[in-house]
XYZ file of C-alpha atoms in Angstrom:
682
model
C 273.187 -101.001 66.583
C 270.407 -102.145 64.230
C 270.323 -105.856 63.416
C 268.004 -107.640 60.968
C 267.787 -111.014 59.247
C 266.605 -111.958 55.763
C 263.036 -112.714 54.799
C 261.896 -115.594 52.606
C 261.782 -115.640 48.792
C 257.980 -115.359 49.075
C 258.331 -112.107 51.034
C 260.822 -110.833 48.486
C 258.330 -111.520 45.671
C 255.580 -109.697 47.578
C 257.846 -106.726 48.147
C 258.804 -106.722 44.469
C 255.149 -106.796 43.388
C 254.453 -103.823 45.609
C 257.528 -102.004 44.304
C 256.426 -102.790 40.744
C 253.031 -101.174 41.393
C 254.775 -98.133 42.806
C 257.084 -98.058 39.803
C 254.136 -98.203 37.378
C 252.451 -95.360 39.245
C 255.652 -93.350 39.135
C 256.009 -93.994 35.396
C 252.453 -92.756 34.814
C 253.205 -89.596 36.748
C 256.442 -89.061 34.870
C 254.685 -89.518 31.530
C 252.409 -86.592 32.406
C 255.421 -84.460 33.271
C 257.734 -85.468 30.419
C 256.750 -82.528 28.235
C 258.490 -79.994 30.428
C 261.507 -81.986 31.679
C 264.727 -80.203 30.741
C 268.113 -81.638 29.800
C 269.312 -80.651 33.247
C 266.720 -82.857 34.930
C 267.673 -85.829 32.804
C 271.374 -85.284 33.517
C 270.672 -85.085 37.254
C 268.681 -88.338 37.161
C 271.485 -90.001 35.199
C 274.056 -88.837 37.720
C 271.961 -90.071 40.637
C 271.427 -93.454 38.973
C 275.173 -93.877 38.512
C 275.725 -93.210 42.204
C 273.216 -96.016 43.024
C 275.068 -98.558 40.887
C 277.359 -101.255 42.282
C 281.044 -101.359 41.419
C 282.063 -104.798 40.189
C 285.111 -104.557 42.460
C 282.758 -104.759 45.459
C 281.992 -108.385 44.583
C 285.319 -109.391 46.146
C 283.753 -108.500 49.487
C 280.209 -109.751 48.934
C 281.249 -113.181 47.641
C 283.362 -114.051 50.682
C 280.259 -115.796 52.058
C 280.065 -118.216 49.051
C 282.968 -118.707 49.997
C 285.394 -117.132 47.536
C 288.420 -115.336 48.840
C 288.741 -111.753 47.552
C 291.828 -112.829 45.588
C 289.848 -115.608 43.896
C 287.031 -113.249 42.920
C 289.518 -110.765 41.507
C 291.302 -113.495 39.560
C 288.305 -115.527 38.329
C 285.403 -113.110 37.887
C 286.388 -109.443 37.793
C 288.671 -109.469 34.688
C 285.678 -110.127 32.401
C 283.420 -107.522 34.028
C 282.956 -103.819 33.366
C 283.414 -101.165 36.047
C 279.765 -101.297 37.120
C 277.713 -104.444 37.652
C 275.269 -105.442 34.891
C 272.682 -108.168 34.400
C 275.125 -110.210 32.339
C 277.607 -110.069 35.241
C 274.950 -111.532 37.557
C 274.396 -114.323 35.031
C 278.150 -114.922 34.939
C 278.276 -115.278 38.729
C 275.442 -117.819 38.675
C 277.052 -119.733 35.812
C 280.385 -119.810 37.611
C 278.611 -121.234 40.667
C 276.924 -123.821 38.395
C 273.499 -122.501 39.379
C 272.005 -122.256 35.888
C 268.751 -123.926 36.949
C 268.383 -121.525 39.877
C 269.034 -118.604 37.514
C 265.620 -119.129 35.923
C 263.931 -118.978 39.319
C 265.873 -115.865 40.248
C 264.866 -114.173 36.980
C 261.237 -114.816 37.854
C 261.636 -113.487 41.382
C 263.673 -110.402 40.509
C 263.567 -109.704 36.748
C 266.616 -108.096 35.155
C 267.948 -107.675 31.631
C 271.355 -108.730 30.322
C 272.485 -105.155 29.617
C 270.711 -103.640 32.600
C 272.761 -101.539 35.009
C 272.134 -103.191 38.362
C 271.274 -100.710 41.119
C 272.372 -101.379 44.670
C 268.769 -101.959 45.715
C 268.282 -104.661 43.074
C 271.700 -106.198 43.735
C 270.867 -106.560 47.415
C 267.609 -108.350 46.552
C 269.503 -110.676 44.212
C 272.281 -111.198 46.760
C 269.891 -111.991 49.611
C 267.939 -114.423 47.439
C 271.175 -116.124 46.333
C 272.562 -116.689 49.817
C 269.157 -117.870 51.021
C 269.101 -120.449 48.209
C 272.595 -121.562 49.229
C 271.455 -121.974 52.841
C 273.730 -119.223 54.116
C 271.208 -116.595 55.201
C 271.373 -117.591 58.879
C 275.069 -116.708 58.858
C 274.522 -113.156 57.601
C 273.104 -110.157 59.423
C 272.613 -106.517 58.543
C 274.031 -103.958 60.948
C 274.175 -100.176 60.932
C 277.650 -98.702 61.387
C 279.329 -95.337 61.216
C 282.629 -95.641 59.351
C 285.624 -94.299 61.281
C 288.458 -95.519 59.074
C 290.750 -98.519 58.799
C 293.001 -100.022 61.448
C 296.465 -98.863 60.310
C 298.361 -101.658 58.603
C 295.521 -104.192 58.950
C 292.564 -105.378 56.861
C 290.130 -104.188 59.514
C 287.515 -101.466 59.565
C 286.827 -99.193 62.532
C 283.216 -98.294 63.314
C 281.203 -96.840 66.167
C 280.009 -100.368 67.017
C 283.398 -102.076 66.938
C 285.997 -103.241 64.448
C 285.290 -105.605 61.551
C 287.547 -107.639 59.281
C 287.108 -106.562 55.654
C 288.602 -106.668 52.189
C 289.901 -103.101 52.013
C 290.115 -103.100 48.208
C 286.393 -103.721 47.777
C 285.048 -101.016 50.091
C 284.839 -97.323 49.316
C 283.424 -95.734 52.442
C 283.414 -92.065 53.410
C 284.744 -91.173 56.843
C 281.933 -90.313 59.255
C 279.118 -91.636 57.037
C 276.610 -94.235 58.252
C 275.964 -97.458 56.309
C 273.842 -100.575 56.570
C 276.229 -103.442 55.846
C 276.156 -107.220 55.520
C 278.120 -108.977 58.265
C 279.141 -112.631 58.521
C 280.589 -113.248 61.958
C 283.107 -110.438 62.242
C 283.627 -110.100 58.490
C 282.088 -107.123 56.691
C 280.901 -108.344 53.284
C 279.488 -105.232 51.618
C 277.030 -102.335 51.687
C 273.279 -102.852 51.831
C 272.481 -99.136 51.853
C 273.856 -95.708 52.697
C 272.100 -93.964 55.572
C 272.099 -90.256 54.809
C 272.081 -87.872 57.759
C 270.185 -84.598 57.448
C 269.920 -81.646 59.741
C 272.021 -80.429 62.647
C 269.815 -82.127 65.219
C 270.453 -85.641 63.887
C 274.148 -84.900 63.527
C 274.315 -83.791 67.145
C 272.549 -86.953 68.269
C 274.974 -89.105 66.315
C 277.891 -87.238 67.804
C 276.605 -87.910 71.314
C 276.219 -91.623 70.550
C 279.711 -91.902 69.065
C 281.783 -94.195 71.241
C 285.011 -94.283 69.244
C 287.653 -91.587 69.361
C 289.191 -90.344 66.083
C 292.123 -92.523 65.093
C 295.511 -90.776 65.215
C 297.959 -93.399 63.912
C 301.525 -93.717 65.119
C 302.848 -94.373 61.610
C 301.907 -93.426 58.055
C 302.600 -95.168 54.744
C 303.363 -92.901 51.785
C 303.167 -94.008 48.145
C 306.226 -92.450 46.449
C 305.712 -91.032 42.943
C 307.390 -87.600 42.766
C 310.702 -88.899 41.424
C 308.794 -91.003 38.866
C 306.838 -88.125 37.264
C 303.932 -88.898 39.606
C 303.533 -92.367 38.131
C 302.957 -95.235 40.556
C 304.521 -98.103 38.638
C 308.206 -98.559 37.857
C 310.251 -101.082 35.890
C 313.459 -100.600 37.875
C 314.151 -99.496 41.449
C 317.696 -98.705 42.587
C 318.228 -97.748 46.237
C 321.095 -96.650 48.434
C 321.370 -95.758 52.111
C 323.209 -93.093 54.070
C 324.270 -96.039 56.264
C 324.486 -99.747 55.451
C 321.304 -100.860 53.713
C 319.555 -104.123 54.615
C 317.112 -105.749 52.178
C 314.776 -108.638 52.979
C 311.871 -110.548 51.450
C 311.012 -112.175 54.765
C 313.055 -115.299 54.129
C 316.342 -113.950 52.772
C 318.477 -110.927 53.584
C 320.993 -108.919 51.616
C 323.170 -106.038 52.821
C 325.167 -103.327 51.019
C 327.509 -100.696 52.394
C 326.595 -97.069 52.932
C 326.223 -95.066 49.685
C 326.421 -98.251 47.591
C 323.540 -98.536 45.101
C 321.645 -101.808 44.646
C 319.158 -102.781 41.923
C 316.243 -104.019 44.026
C 314.143 -105.182 41.069
C 317.010 -107.383 39.948
C 317.257 -108.810 43.471
C 313.490 -109.451 43.557
C 313.745 -111.292 40.232
C 316.626 -113.459 41.532
C 314.662 -114.337 44.656
C 311.298 -114.662 42.902
C 309.946 -112.186 45.467
C 306.881 -109.952 45.096
C 307.761 -107.827 48.124
C 310.993 -106.372 49.499
C 311.764 -104.330 52.607
C 314.666 -101.854 52.763
C 315.968 -100.350 56.008
C 319.149 -98.405 56.762
C 321.219 -99.125 59.864
C 321.168 -96.895 62.949
C 318.312 -94.677 61.783
C 319.972 -93.859 58.473
C 317.976 -92.703 55.466
C 317.302 -94.235 52.056
C 317.072 -92.598 48.648
C 316.045 -93.712 45.165
C 318.962 -93.581 42.721
C 319.510 -93.725 38.960
C 321.607 -96.243 37.049
C 324.757 -94.239 37.838
C 324.010 -94.399 41.556
C 323.115 -90.705 41.920
C 320.170 -89.759 44.139
C 317.013 -88.770 42.241
C 314.760 -88.389 45.289
C 314.785 -87.136 48.847
C 316.503 -89.251 51.513
C 313.629 -90.916 53.381
C 313.300 -91.742 57.052
C 311.906 -95.115 58.122
C 311.571 -98.112 55.822
C 310.877 -98.476 52.120
C 308.641 -101.313 50.948
C 308.718 -102.500 47.342
C 305.685 -104.317 45.957
C 305.256 -105.947 42.568
C 302.322 -107.075 40.441
C 301.642 -107.453 36.718
C 301.654 -103.655 36.252
C 305.114 -103.123 37.730
C 306.840 -102.214 40.986
C 305.805 -99.476 43.408
C 307.415 -98.013 46.542
C 305.845 -97.210 49.915
C 307.679 -95.260 52.638
C 306.592 -96.221 56.167
C 307.613 -93.844 58.945
C 306.333 -92.185 62.110
C 303.428 -89.776 61.670
C 305.350 -86.877 63.192
C 308.421 -87.628 61.045
C 306.170 -87.622 57.982
C 304.949 -84.151 58.943
C 308.559 -82.944 59.165
C 308.573 -83.360 55.370
C 305.062 -81.985 54.793
C 304.954 -78.702 56.709
C 307.964 -77.187 54.849
C 306.218 -77.894 51.547
C 303.116 -76.064 52.716
C 304.486 -73.054 54.610
C 307.777 -71.077 54.412
C 310.351 -71.499 57.174
C 310.253 -67.734 57.708
C 306.640 -67.794 58.942
C 305.891 -67.187 62.629
C 306.000 -70.189 64.977
C 302.274 -70.101 65.867
C 301.332 -70.100 62.168
C 303.596 -73.081 61.540
C 301.983 -74.876 64.480
C 298.503 -74.211 63.054
C 299.711 -75.646 59.747
C 301.081 -78.725 61.519
C 297.734 -79.392 63.222
C 295.902 -79.024 59.898
C 298.357 -81.290 58.075
C 298.112 -83.934 60.806
C 294.303 -83.799 60.740
C 294.316 -84.131 56.980
C 296.536 -87.219 56.909
C 294.465 -88.845 59.664
C 291.324 -88.412 57.557
C 293.077 -89.801 54.487
C 294.360 -92.775 56.467
C 290.830 -93.444 57.710
C 289.435 -93.218 54.186
C 291.663 -96.006 52.849
C 291.966 -94.399 49.405
C 295.374 -95.953 48.735
C 294.738 -99.324 50.364
C 295.205 -101.080 47.014
C 298.845 -99.951 47.146
C 299.178 -100.774 50.858
C 299.575 -97.046 51.534
C 297.660 -94.280 53.305
C 298.562 -91.281 51.117
C 300.781 -90.378 48.196
C 303.503 -87.730 48.133
C 301.910 -85.203 45.743
C 299.264 -82.487 45.817
C 296.686 -85.248 45.427
C 297.181 -85.505 49.186
C 299.917 -83.320 50.697
C 303.308 -82.582 49.183
C 305.864 -84.700 51.046
C 309.416 -83.379 50.665
C 311.843 -84.719 53.293
C 314.649 -82.834 51.530
C 313.031 -79.567 52.705
C 312.962 -80.433 56.398
C 313.970 -77.455 58.532
C 314.259 -76.679 62.214
C 311.260 -74.321 62.330
C 308.938 -76.932 60.811
C 310.268 -79.700 63.066
C 309.724 -77.530 66.154
C 306.149 -76.753 65.035
C 305.386 -80.445 64.527
C 306.933 -81.420 67.853
C 305.094 -78.618 69.693
C 301.749 -79.991 68.451
C 302.604 -83.714 68.459
C 299.478 -85.874 68.324
C 297.103 -82.910 68.015
C 294.277 -82.849 65.455
C 291.249 -80.666 64.809
C 287.845 -82.202 65.580
C 284.224 -81.156 65.302
C 281.575 -82.876 67.424
C 283.932 -85.772 68.089
C 284.869 -86.324 64.433
C 288.010 -85.376 62.547
C 287.349 -82.050 60.839
C 287.626 -81.539 57.077
C 290.546 -79.119 56.976
C 291.263 -77.042 53.911
C 294.018 -74.518 53.485
C 295.403 -72.324 50.765
C 297.992 -69.611 50.270
C 296.300 -66.205 50.277
C 292.776 -64.778 50.470
C 291.398 -61.750 48.651
C 290.458 -60.342 52.054
C 287.787 -62.965 52.759
C 287.855 -66.753 52.928
C 285.085 -68.845 51.352
C 282.824 -71.732 52.226
C 282.427 -74.935 50.185
C 279.835 -73.293 47.939
C 282.642 -72.287 45.566
C 283.009 -76.038 44.940
C 279.193 -76.306 44.609
C 279.244 -78.251 47.872
C 276.875 -78.193 50.815
C 277.650 -75.883 53.703
C 279.768 -77.144 56.611
C 279.179 -75.486 59.981
C 282.841 -74.781 60.694
C 283.782 -73.770 57.126
C 282.214 -70.362 56.698
C 283.600 -67.225 55.103
C 285.932 -65.295 57.405
C 287.147 -61.706 57.054
C 290.917 -61.237 56.912
C 290.572 -57.453 56.856
C 292.252 -55.357 59.515
C 290.377 -52.245 58.414
C 286.637 -51.868 57.821
C 285.110 -52.139 54.334
C 281.423 -51.663 53.498
C 281.264 -54.655 51.135
C 279.302 -52.702 48.538
C 281.395 -53.109 45.373
C 283.607 -56.180 44.901
C 284.832 -54.979 41.526
C 286.313 -51.882 43.170
C 287.505 -53.928 46.154
C 289.485 -56.358 43.990
C 291.134 -53.490 42.110
C 292.171 -51.721 45.322
C 295.842 -52.450 46.035
C 295.760 -50.588 49.369
C 293.392 -52.951 51.195
C 294.780 -53.886 54.628
C 294.402 -57.510 55.703
C 296.264 -60.168 57.662
C 297.473 -61.696 54.392
C 298.032 -58.512 52.371
C 301.780 -59.117 52.666
C 301.517 -61.860 50.040
C 302.512 -60.856 46.531
C 299.257 -62.449 45.325
C 296.920 -60.551 47.637
C 296.243 -58.497 44.517
C 297.200 -59.385 40.939
C 296.107 -58.776 37.369
C 296.067 -60.944 34.260
C 295.727 -60.328 30.535
C 293.525 -62.678 28.497
C 293.037 -63.077 24.740
C 289.807 -65.080 24.494
C 288.966 -63.976 20.934
C 292.288 -64.783 19.270
C 292.562 -67.873 21.465
C 288.947 -68.980 21.075
C 289.801 -72.371 19.603
C 291.860 -73.132 22.714
C 289.032 -71.721 24.832
C 286.474 -73.992 23.145
C 288.775 -76.981 23.540
C 289.103 -76.614 27.321
C 285.349 -75.965 27.588
C 284.748 -79.174 25.637
C 287.118 -81.110 27.912
C 285.332 -79.874 31.023
C 281.902 -80.673 29.554
C 283.049 -84.205 28.753
C 283.698 -84.814 32.461
C 279.941 -84.383 33.143
C 280.568 -82.978 36.611
C 277.973 -80.215 36.550
C 280.659 -77.568 36.950
C 279.905 -76.107 33.530
C 276.864 -75.858 31.239
C 275.956 -74.462 27.819
C 272.588 -72.761 27.544
C 270.264 -72.344 24.587
C 271.116 -69.705 22.007
C 270.557 -66.185 23.277
C 271.763 -64.257 26.246
C 271.304 -65.769 29.688
C 270.849 -63.853 32.898
C 271.427 -64.708 36.507
C 267.657 -65.055 36.958
C 267.707 -68.128 34.689
C 269.482 -70.263 37.264
C 267.988 -73.055 39.315
C 269.413 -75.641 41.629
C 270.410 -79.120 40.526
C 272.439 -81.811 42.244
C 275.807 -83.324 41.493
C 278.874 -84.473 43.395
C 282.131 -82.737 43.875
C 285.233 -83.421 45.884
C 286.611 -81.292 48.414
C 289.832 -82.016 50.163
C 292.733 -79.791 48.960
C 296.235 -78.740 49.838
C 298.219 -75.782 48.568
C 301.970 -75.641 48.416
C 303.113 -72.057 48.087
C 305.860 -69.738 49.230
C 306.816 -66.185 48.223
C 307.911 -67.752 44.946
C 304.841 -68.374 42.772
C 303.506 -71.907 42.618
C 300.819 -73.371 40.387
C 300.469 -76.539 42.464
C 297.077 -75.521 43.834
C 294.790 -78.546 43.565
C 291.139 -78.555 44.453
C 290.198 -82.191 43.949
C 290.632 -85.163 46.376
C 290.220 -89.020 46.528
C 286.799 -90.309 45.906
C 286.815 -91.633 49.369
C 286.798 -88.204 50.948
C 283.778 -86.620 49.213
C 281.094 -84.238 50.412
C 277.604 -84.036 48.968
C 277.129 -81.125 46.598
C 274.540 -79.005 44.884
C 275.098 -77.502 41.460
C 273.758 -74.255 40.081
C 272.691 -74.826 36.470
C 270.965 -72.621 33.898
C 268.733 -75.406 32.657
C 269.842 -74.941 29.062
C 270.636 -77.547 26.462
C 274.202 -78.829 26.682
C 275.837 -78.758 23.266
C 277.804 -81.836 22.277
C 279.946 -79.908 19.785
C 281.511 -76.680 21.040
C 282.161 -75.682 17.423
C 278.458 -74.820 17.357
C 279.034 -72.082 19.911
C 280.074 -69.568 17.275
C 282.542 -66.778 17.937
C 283.581 -65.404 21.318
C 281.887 -62.125 22.270
C 282.489 -61.334 25.954
C 282.540 -62.672 29.500
C 280.587 -61.479 32.525
C 280.426 -62.216 36.232
C 276.796 -63.111 36.955
C 277.122 -64.273 40.546
C 279.553 -64.209 43.495
C 279.433 -65.651 46.957
C 279.881 -63.430 49.994
C 283.673 -63.751 49.813
C 283.812 -62.280 46.301
C 284.598 -65.604 44.607
C 282.744 -66.017 41.325
C 280.132 -68.795 41.354
C 278.621 -68.132 37.899
C 280.845 -66.885 35.103
C 279.155 -66.420 31.744
C 281.206 -66.612 28.546
C 279.047 -65.356 25.691
C 279.437 -66.717 22.163
C 277.346 -65.699 19.166
C 275.180 -68.835 19.346
C 275.105 -69.743 23.025
C 276.320 -68.953 26.525
C 278.726 -70.990 28.624
C 278.229 -70.863 32.396
C 280.978 -71.989 34.777
C 280.158 -72.510 38.449
C 283.222 -74.115 40.086
C 286.152 -71.962 41.187
C 288.901 -74.265 39.912
C 287.127 -74.773 36.583
C 286.863 -70.991 36.158
C 290.577 -70.649 36.866
C 291.497 -73.483 34.510
C 289.401 -72.332 31.551
C 290.429 -68.675 31.765
C 294.027 -69.693 32.382
C 294.063 -71.417 28.987
C 293.862 -68.022 27.238
C 295.952 -66.073 29.764
C 298.817 -64.202 28.076
C 300.310 -62.439 31.088
C 300.148 -62.275 34.890
C 301.400 -59.514 37.178
C 301.565 -59.643 40.979
C 300.654 -56.775 43.309
C 304.224 -55.470 43.167
C 304.066 -55.120 39.390
C 306.363 -58.105 38.776
C 305.611 -60.475 35.913
C 304.887 -64.087 36.864
C 305.638 -66.974 34.522
C 304.801 -70.058 36.583
C 300.988 -70.144 36.382
C 298.888 -71.979 33.830
C 295.647 -71.165 35.665
C 294.387 -67.984 37.341
C 295.634 -67.631 40.928
C 292.052 -67.494 42.244
C 288.427 -67.064 41.200
C 287.937 -63.845 43.187
C 288.038 -61.737 40.027
C 286.759 -58.584 38.339
C 286.644 -58.467 34.529
C 287.374 -55.504 32.286
C 286.666 -56.308 28.630
C 288.111 -54.430 25.665
C 286.638 -53.924 22.222
C 289.485 -55.837 20.559
C 288.518 -59.199 22.067
C 290.970 -59.049 24.961
C 290.224 -58.490 28.611
C 291.999 -57.697 31.841
C 291.296 -59.629 35.009
C 291.773 -58.004 38.392
C 292.026 -60.607 41.131
C 292.769 -61.232 44.764
C 294.317 -64.213 46.519
C 295.996 -67.471 45.604
C 294.199 -70.798 45.947
C 290.676 -72.101 46.372
C 289.939 -69.799 49.304
C 288.346 -72.366 51.637
C 289.490 -72.811 55.227
C 292.805 -71.394 56.426
C 294.702 -68.717 54.553
C 298.344 -69.542 55.212
C 299.507 -65.953 54.783
C 296.532 -64.892 56.894
C 297.603 -67.297 59.638
C 301.084 -65.796 59.536
C 299.673 -62.277 59.780
C 297.605 -63.300 62.782
C 300.611 -64.952 64.447
C 302.680 -61.820 63.905
C 299.838 -59.859 65.503
C 300.157 -62.035 68.637
C 297.501 -64.711 68.098
C 298.225 -68.276 69.241
C 297.884 -71.464 67.247
C 294.598 -72.267 68.989
C 293.209 -68.779 68.335
C 294.187 -68.933 64.666
C 292.475 -72.283 64.164
C 289.328 -71.085 65.953
C 289.109 -68.092 63.608
C 289.385 -70.205 60.475
C 287.424 -73.239 61.756
C 284.939 -71.874 64.326
C 283.393 -74.449 66.634
C 286.195 -76.997 66.252
C 288.507 -78.099 69.038
C 292.040 -79.423 69.250
C 292.193 -82.958 70.620
C 295.261 -85.099 71.279
C 296.188 -88.747 70.922
C 295.098 -90.473 74.128
């Protein structure tokens, strides 16, 4: 564990003078290079600068040393601040502390402008100078930790060097990443710097030094939103139990008979309570009801917690981890699938929720996950015996790589090959490489022919979406096409770019950097489902690299002109498209991210047919980005595709095919995630 103390203000000034000289030298160099910098370079620098900025919400942690409680900081300071910290926010902090005279000294030591976006490096200099002035520097140290999640149900952080108390709402750490942090006693105040790990050798060394086992919690807390149109906040909550229902705010209790509905928000108002706990007698279950007392949700195991703030009321279901999985596995894999495939799914689902719990993405709602495809679909009403047996057979088991919880991805059906994270423009992960699902040899020479071949034999070729075709009308629907392109451009994610007028070629591409999320879950059965999501919480993010053509990004897609054609310029080894060019008369649009390709083309899709020739009406996006394009002279085109989902990690139909061929759960997981191992709760 690294441990340092603060230097004096004089040392800080000397370091700043040196940094200023370096900055001037860098500016001189940049001025010589400015003539050839492209829009892509400027966008990449802008993106990187944003990542270095400090979220104002983090102040609730940093200012605990002043001492302000996190609640006081959130009540007194944060409402007047923007999302990211600025120079004026620093002035506001000093004014609030009645340190106006010191502010002048600080400005001289570490100059900043009122509208300046404060980087983390500058904030840490300001912060260290402030606490030194207040005589608090001896109480604060800097330590290096690897983040291993939060202690379930507590405001404590788990690291490789021990557990620390923390304000969970003000930290946004990534599981497994290393950070330099400010510590006061056993309280973690905030980040000083990220410590990026590069290369397999350093990762192996870290893994050997890791003293903490992955956390596999006994319980999980689920934020319930499905019955509320995926909205967190509610104005009214009515509950009823399958057995007598007991309600409590900690001081008072209220009971109602089985199947009798009670307005909990009304009860909270009568009691003046901001929290309420609901539990059914003798292991009974609880459902959310409407004003007539009819159930509008699943019946939930465990307890329901109601919380209230100025935005409204929200509901959290707390139950055992294995019981939670009883309601997850059926939403991810059909009951008819083979037992070993269901067990592999259970291990993946358990690993996923453990990572999400560690990440603390829903800590602001006192929850670990939500009940939608943002995390994993949680449907207790779909519990079945096959899923329960699979969960019980693998109880406490998760997938790990080099002592860390693995990033598990799964999806419905491959095109014959699974993909790596490159289809999300993300860096490679050792255990997430493309895997062949084929049971017969193929030479890999022509993916266009491969994706149009309905006779390909693979472990997942039994899925109706192993092969499919779609009709698109991009010319007649070009206004819609331009609109979705514009919406994607506005997100500034690097997943899409518009090049200069003229035709682009694959040789125009270079590498840029951006960030993209990774964790995904796919809920699919033999009935078609469009609930294939490829994004995750910001707290579970991998670094990414973006392929960009280096062209000028147009602010107004109306300047594109008329649609002409679309072409696949690049694929990865699995056949998934990683550069789709849509040509307009005035410019070319390039799309690099599999879900963005599916979304944009789906906007002008007029028909979809599965491999059996049956029409499908439930998709608003293409089933996958493993596609071959056949354009027509009338401005329409036909897409031939393979698979359903993002294609990364475990193919669920492929797992079933392997299980039916006699492979065990362990063998299936080793095929999809080579180099990982199953570990159990100790």
